[in-house]
Tab-separated table of C-alpha atoms and ligand atoms in Angstrom:
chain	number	residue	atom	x	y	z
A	1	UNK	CA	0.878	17.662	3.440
A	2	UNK	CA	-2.178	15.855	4.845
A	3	UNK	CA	-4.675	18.351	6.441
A	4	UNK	CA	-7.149	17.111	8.792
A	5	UNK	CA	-10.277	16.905	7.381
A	6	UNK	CA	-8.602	15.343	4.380
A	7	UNK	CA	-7.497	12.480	6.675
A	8	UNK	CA	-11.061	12.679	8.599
A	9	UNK	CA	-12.408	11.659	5.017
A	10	UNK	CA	-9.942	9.004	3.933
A	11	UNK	CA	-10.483	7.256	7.475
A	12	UNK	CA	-14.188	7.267	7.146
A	13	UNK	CA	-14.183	5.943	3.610
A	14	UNK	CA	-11.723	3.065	5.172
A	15	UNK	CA	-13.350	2.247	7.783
A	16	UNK	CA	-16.614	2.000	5.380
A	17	UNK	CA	-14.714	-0.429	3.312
A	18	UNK	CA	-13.339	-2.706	6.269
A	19	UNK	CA	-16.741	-2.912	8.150
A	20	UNK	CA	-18.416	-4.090	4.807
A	21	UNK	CA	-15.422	-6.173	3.771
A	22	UNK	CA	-15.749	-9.032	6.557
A	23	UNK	CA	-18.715	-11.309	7.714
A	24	UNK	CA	-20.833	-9.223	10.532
A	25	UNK	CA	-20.672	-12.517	12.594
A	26	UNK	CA	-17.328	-13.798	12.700
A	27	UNK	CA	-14.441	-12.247	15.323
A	28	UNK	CA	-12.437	-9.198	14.110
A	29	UNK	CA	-8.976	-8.182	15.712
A	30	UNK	CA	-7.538	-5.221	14.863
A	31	UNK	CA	-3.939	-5.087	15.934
A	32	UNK	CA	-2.167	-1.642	15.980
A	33	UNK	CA	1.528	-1.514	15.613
A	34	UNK	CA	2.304	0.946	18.180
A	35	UNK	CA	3.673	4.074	18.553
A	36	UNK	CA	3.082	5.491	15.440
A	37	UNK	CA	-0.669	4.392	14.527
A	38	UNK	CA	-2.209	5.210	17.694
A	39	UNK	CA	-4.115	8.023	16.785
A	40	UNK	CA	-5.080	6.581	13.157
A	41	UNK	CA	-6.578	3.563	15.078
A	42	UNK	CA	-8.438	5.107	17.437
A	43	UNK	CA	-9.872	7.209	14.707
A	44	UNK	CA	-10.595	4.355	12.098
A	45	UNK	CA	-12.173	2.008	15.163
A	46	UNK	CA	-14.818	4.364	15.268
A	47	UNK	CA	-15.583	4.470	11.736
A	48	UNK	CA	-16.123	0.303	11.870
A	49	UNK	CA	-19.592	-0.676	12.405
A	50	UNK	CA	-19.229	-3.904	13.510
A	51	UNK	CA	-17.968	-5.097	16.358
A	52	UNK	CA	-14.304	-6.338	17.449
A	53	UNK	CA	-11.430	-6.533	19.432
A	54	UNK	CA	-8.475	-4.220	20.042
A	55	UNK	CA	-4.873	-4.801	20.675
A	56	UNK	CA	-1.464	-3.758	20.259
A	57	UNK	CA	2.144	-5.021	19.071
A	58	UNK	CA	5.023	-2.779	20.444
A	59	UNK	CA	7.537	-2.590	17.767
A	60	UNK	CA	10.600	0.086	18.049
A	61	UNK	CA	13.428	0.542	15.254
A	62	UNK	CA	16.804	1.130	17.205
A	63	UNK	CA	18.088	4.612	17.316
A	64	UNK	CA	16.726	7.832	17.420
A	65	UNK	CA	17.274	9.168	13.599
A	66	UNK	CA	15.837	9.396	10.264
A	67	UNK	CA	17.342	6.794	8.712
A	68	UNK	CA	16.429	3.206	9.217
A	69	UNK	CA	18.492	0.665	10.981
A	70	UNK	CA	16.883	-2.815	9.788
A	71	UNK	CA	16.530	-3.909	13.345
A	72	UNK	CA	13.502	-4.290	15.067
A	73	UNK	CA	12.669	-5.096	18.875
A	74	UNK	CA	9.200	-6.501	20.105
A	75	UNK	CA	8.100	-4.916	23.257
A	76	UNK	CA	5.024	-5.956	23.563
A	77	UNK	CA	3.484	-8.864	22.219
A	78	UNK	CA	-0.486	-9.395	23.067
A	79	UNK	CA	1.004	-13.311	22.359
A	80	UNK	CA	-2.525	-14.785	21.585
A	81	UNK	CA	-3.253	-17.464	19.187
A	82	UNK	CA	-5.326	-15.866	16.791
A	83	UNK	CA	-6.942	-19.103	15.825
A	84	UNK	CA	-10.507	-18.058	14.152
A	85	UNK	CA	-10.219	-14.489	13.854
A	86	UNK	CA	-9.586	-12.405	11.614
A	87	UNK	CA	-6.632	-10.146	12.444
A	88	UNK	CA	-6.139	-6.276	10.400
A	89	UNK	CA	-2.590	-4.985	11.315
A	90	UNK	CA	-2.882	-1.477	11.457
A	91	UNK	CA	0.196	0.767	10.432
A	92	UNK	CA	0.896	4.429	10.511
A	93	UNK	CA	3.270	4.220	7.613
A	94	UNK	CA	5.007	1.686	5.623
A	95	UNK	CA	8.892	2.943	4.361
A	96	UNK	CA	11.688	0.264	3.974
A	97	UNK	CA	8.937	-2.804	4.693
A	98	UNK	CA	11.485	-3.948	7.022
A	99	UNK	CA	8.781	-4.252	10.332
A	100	UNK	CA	6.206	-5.512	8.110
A	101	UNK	CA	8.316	-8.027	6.417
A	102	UNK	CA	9.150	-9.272	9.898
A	103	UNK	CA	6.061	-9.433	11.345
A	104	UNK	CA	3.648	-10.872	8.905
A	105	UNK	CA	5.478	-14.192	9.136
A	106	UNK	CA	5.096	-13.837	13.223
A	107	UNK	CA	1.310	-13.459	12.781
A	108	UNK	CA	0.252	-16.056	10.208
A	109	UNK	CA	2.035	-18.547	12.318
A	110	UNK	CA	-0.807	-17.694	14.907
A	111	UNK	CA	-3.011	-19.069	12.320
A	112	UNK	CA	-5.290	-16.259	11.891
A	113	UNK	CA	-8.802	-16.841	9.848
A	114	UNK	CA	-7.607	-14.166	7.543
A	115	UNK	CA	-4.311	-11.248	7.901
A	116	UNK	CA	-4.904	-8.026	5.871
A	117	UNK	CA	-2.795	-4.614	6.124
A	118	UNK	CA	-4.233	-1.277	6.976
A	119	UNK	CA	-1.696	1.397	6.451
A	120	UNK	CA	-2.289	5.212	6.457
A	121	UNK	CA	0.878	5.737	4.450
A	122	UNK	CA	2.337	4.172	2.197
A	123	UNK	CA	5.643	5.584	0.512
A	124	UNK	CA	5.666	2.497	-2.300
A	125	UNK	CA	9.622	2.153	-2.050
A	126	UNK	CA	9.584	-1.316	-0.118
A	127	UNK	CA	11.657	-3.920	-2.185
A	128	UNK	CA	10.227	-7.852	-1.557
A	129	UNK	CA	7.395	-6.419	0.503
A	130	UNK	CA	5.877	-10.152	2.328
A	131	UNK	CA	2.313	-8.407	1.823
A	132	UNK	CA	0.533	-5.835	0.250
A	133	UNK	CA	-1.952	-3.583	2.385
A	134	UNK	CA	-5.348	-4.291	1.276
A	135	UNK	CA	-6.169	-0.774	2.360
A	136	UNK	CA	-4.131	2.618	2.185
A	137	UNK	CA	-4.887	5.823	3.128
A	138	UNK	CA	-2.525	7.668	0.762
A	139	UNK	CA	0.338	6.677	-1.170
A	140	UNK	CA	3.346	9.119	0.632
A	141	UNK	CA	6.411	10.963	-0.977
A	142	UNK	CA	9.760	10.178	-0.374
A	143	UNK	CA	10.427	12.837	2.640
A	144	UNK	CA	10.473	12.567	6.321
A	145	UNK	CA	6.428	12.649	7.574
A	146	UNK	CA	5.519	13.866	11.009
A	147	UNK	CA	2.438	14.386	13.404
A	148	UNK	CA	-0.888	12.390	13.678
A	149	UNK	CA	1.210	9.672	15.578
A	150	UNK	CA	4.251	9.764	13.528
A	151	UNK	CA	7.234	11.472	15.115
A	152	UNK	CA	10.918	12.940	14.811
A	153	UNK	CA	12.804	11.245	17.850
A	154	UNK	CA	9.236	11.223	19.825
A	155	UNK	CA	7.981	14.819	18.947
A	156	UNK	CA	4.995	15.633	17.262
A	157	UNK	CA	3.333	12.706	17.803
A	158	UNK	CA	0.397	15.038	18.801
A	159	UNK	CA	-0.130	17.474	15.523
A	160	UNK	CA	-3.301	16.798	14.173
A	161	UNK	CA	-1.939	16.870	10.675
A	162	UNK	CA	0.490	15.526	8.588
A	163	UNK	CA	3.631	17.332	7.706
A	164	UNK	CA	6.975	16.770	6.087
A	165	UNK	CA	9.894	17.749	8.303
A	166	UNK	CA	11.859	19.317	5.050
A	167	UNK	CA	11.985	22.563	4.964
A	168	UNK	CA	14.521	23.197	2.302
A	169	UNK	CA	14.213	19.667	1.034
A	170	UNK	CA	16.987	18.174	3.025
A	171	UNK	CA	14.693	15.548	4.249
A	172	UNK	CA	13.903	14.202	0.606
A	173	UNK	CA	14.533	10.125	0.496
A	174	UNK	CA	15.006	9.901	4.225
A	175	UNK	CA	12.712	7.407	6.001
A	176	UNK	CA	10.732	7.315	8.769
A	177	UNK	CA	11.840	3.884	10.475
B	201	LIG	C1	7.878	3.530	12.136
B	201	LIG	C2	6.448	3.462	11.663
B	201	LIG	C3	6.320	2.070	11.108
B	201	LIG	C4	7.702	1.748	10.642
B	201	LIG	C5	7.744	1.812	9.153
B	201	LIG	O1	7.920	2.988	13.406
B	201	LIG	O2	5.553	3.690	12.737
B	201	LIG	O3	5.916	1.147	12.093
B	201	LIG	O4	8.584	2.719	11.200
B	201	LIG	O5	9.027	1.691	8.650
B	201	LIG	P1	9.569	0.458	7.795
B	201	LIG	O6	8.545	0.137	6.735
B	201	LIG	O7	10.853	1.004	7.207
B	201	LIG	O8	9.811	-0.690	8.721
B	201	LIG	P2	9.098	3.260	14.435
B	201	LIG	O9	9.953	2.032	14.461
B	201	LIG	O10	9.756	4.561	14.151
B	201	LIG	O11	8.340	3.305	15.835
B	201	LIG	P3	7.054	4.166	16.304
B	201	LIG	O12	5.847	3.537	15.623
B	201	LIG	O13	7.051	3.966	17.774
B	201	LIG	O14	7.253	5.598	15.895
């Protein structure tokens, strides 16, 4: 669906956009919400001229399926104040909302300078959504997306693409949390 040079471009014209979006001088975090946005982040990091900090939040959805569960567990938890900075949550993909709208309470109570959403996906079918993503790669159909970091029950994290998982369409409206 997503071909690699077509997400090489998005992620440079992103990464444009964040480096000239906040003061050169004042502290930048970017937090990736891990598994799924590892390799967007470590992709888009390079296409930010400026410096900053990286770290990670370990989120997981229970279960191993395609259809999302409304739970969320925090595995790891960098657990700094973020007092001063300016903290970018990067995402692989938002579906139901349901790990954003849980998190973005969890990290403006850290009291960052600013919070802004970087998503590579964006599937538009979250309800009550706490926070819009200032930035998004592409807005995502309905269907079941896999590779560059986002996986089927841990496979194909690795593809350098992005794919749907339907074949015949059976995937249509399922979700990847
Ligand atoms: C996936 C994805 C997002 C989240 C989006 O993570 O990486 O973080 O679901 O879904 P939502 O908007 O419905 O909450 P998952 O929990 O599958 O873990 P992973 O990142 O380790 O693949």
């Amino acid at each position: 669906m997503y071909p690699e040079d077509e997400i090489a471009r998005r992620v440079t014209a992103m990464g444009e956009e964040i480096t000239a979006a906040y003061p050169a001088d004042e502290p930048l975090l970017i937090l990736g919400l891990l598994k799924g946005s590892f390799i967007f982040l470590a992709d888009l990091v390079r296409k930010i001229a400026r410096p900053l900090h990286v770290d990670f939040l370990v989120v997981s959805s229970y279960g191993s399926g395609t259809v999302t569960s409304g739970e969320i567990r925090l595995l790891y938890d960098p657990e700094a104040s973020f007092e001063g900075q300016h903290v970018l949550l990067v995402e692989d993909i938002i579906d139901s909302g349901t790990t954003l709208n849980r998190l973005v309470p969890l990290l403006e109570g850290r009291r960052p300078k600013s919070l802004e959403l970087c998503t590579l996906l964006h599937k538009r079918i979250a309800r009550g959504l706490v926070k819009e993503p200032r930035w998004v790669g592409f807005d995502a159909p309905g269907e079941f997306l896999i590779g560059y970091g986002l996986d089927h029950s841990e496979d194909y994290r690795n593809l350098p693409f992005i794919a749907s998982l339907a074949v015949d369409g059976s995937a249509e409206g399922s979700t990847n949390a």
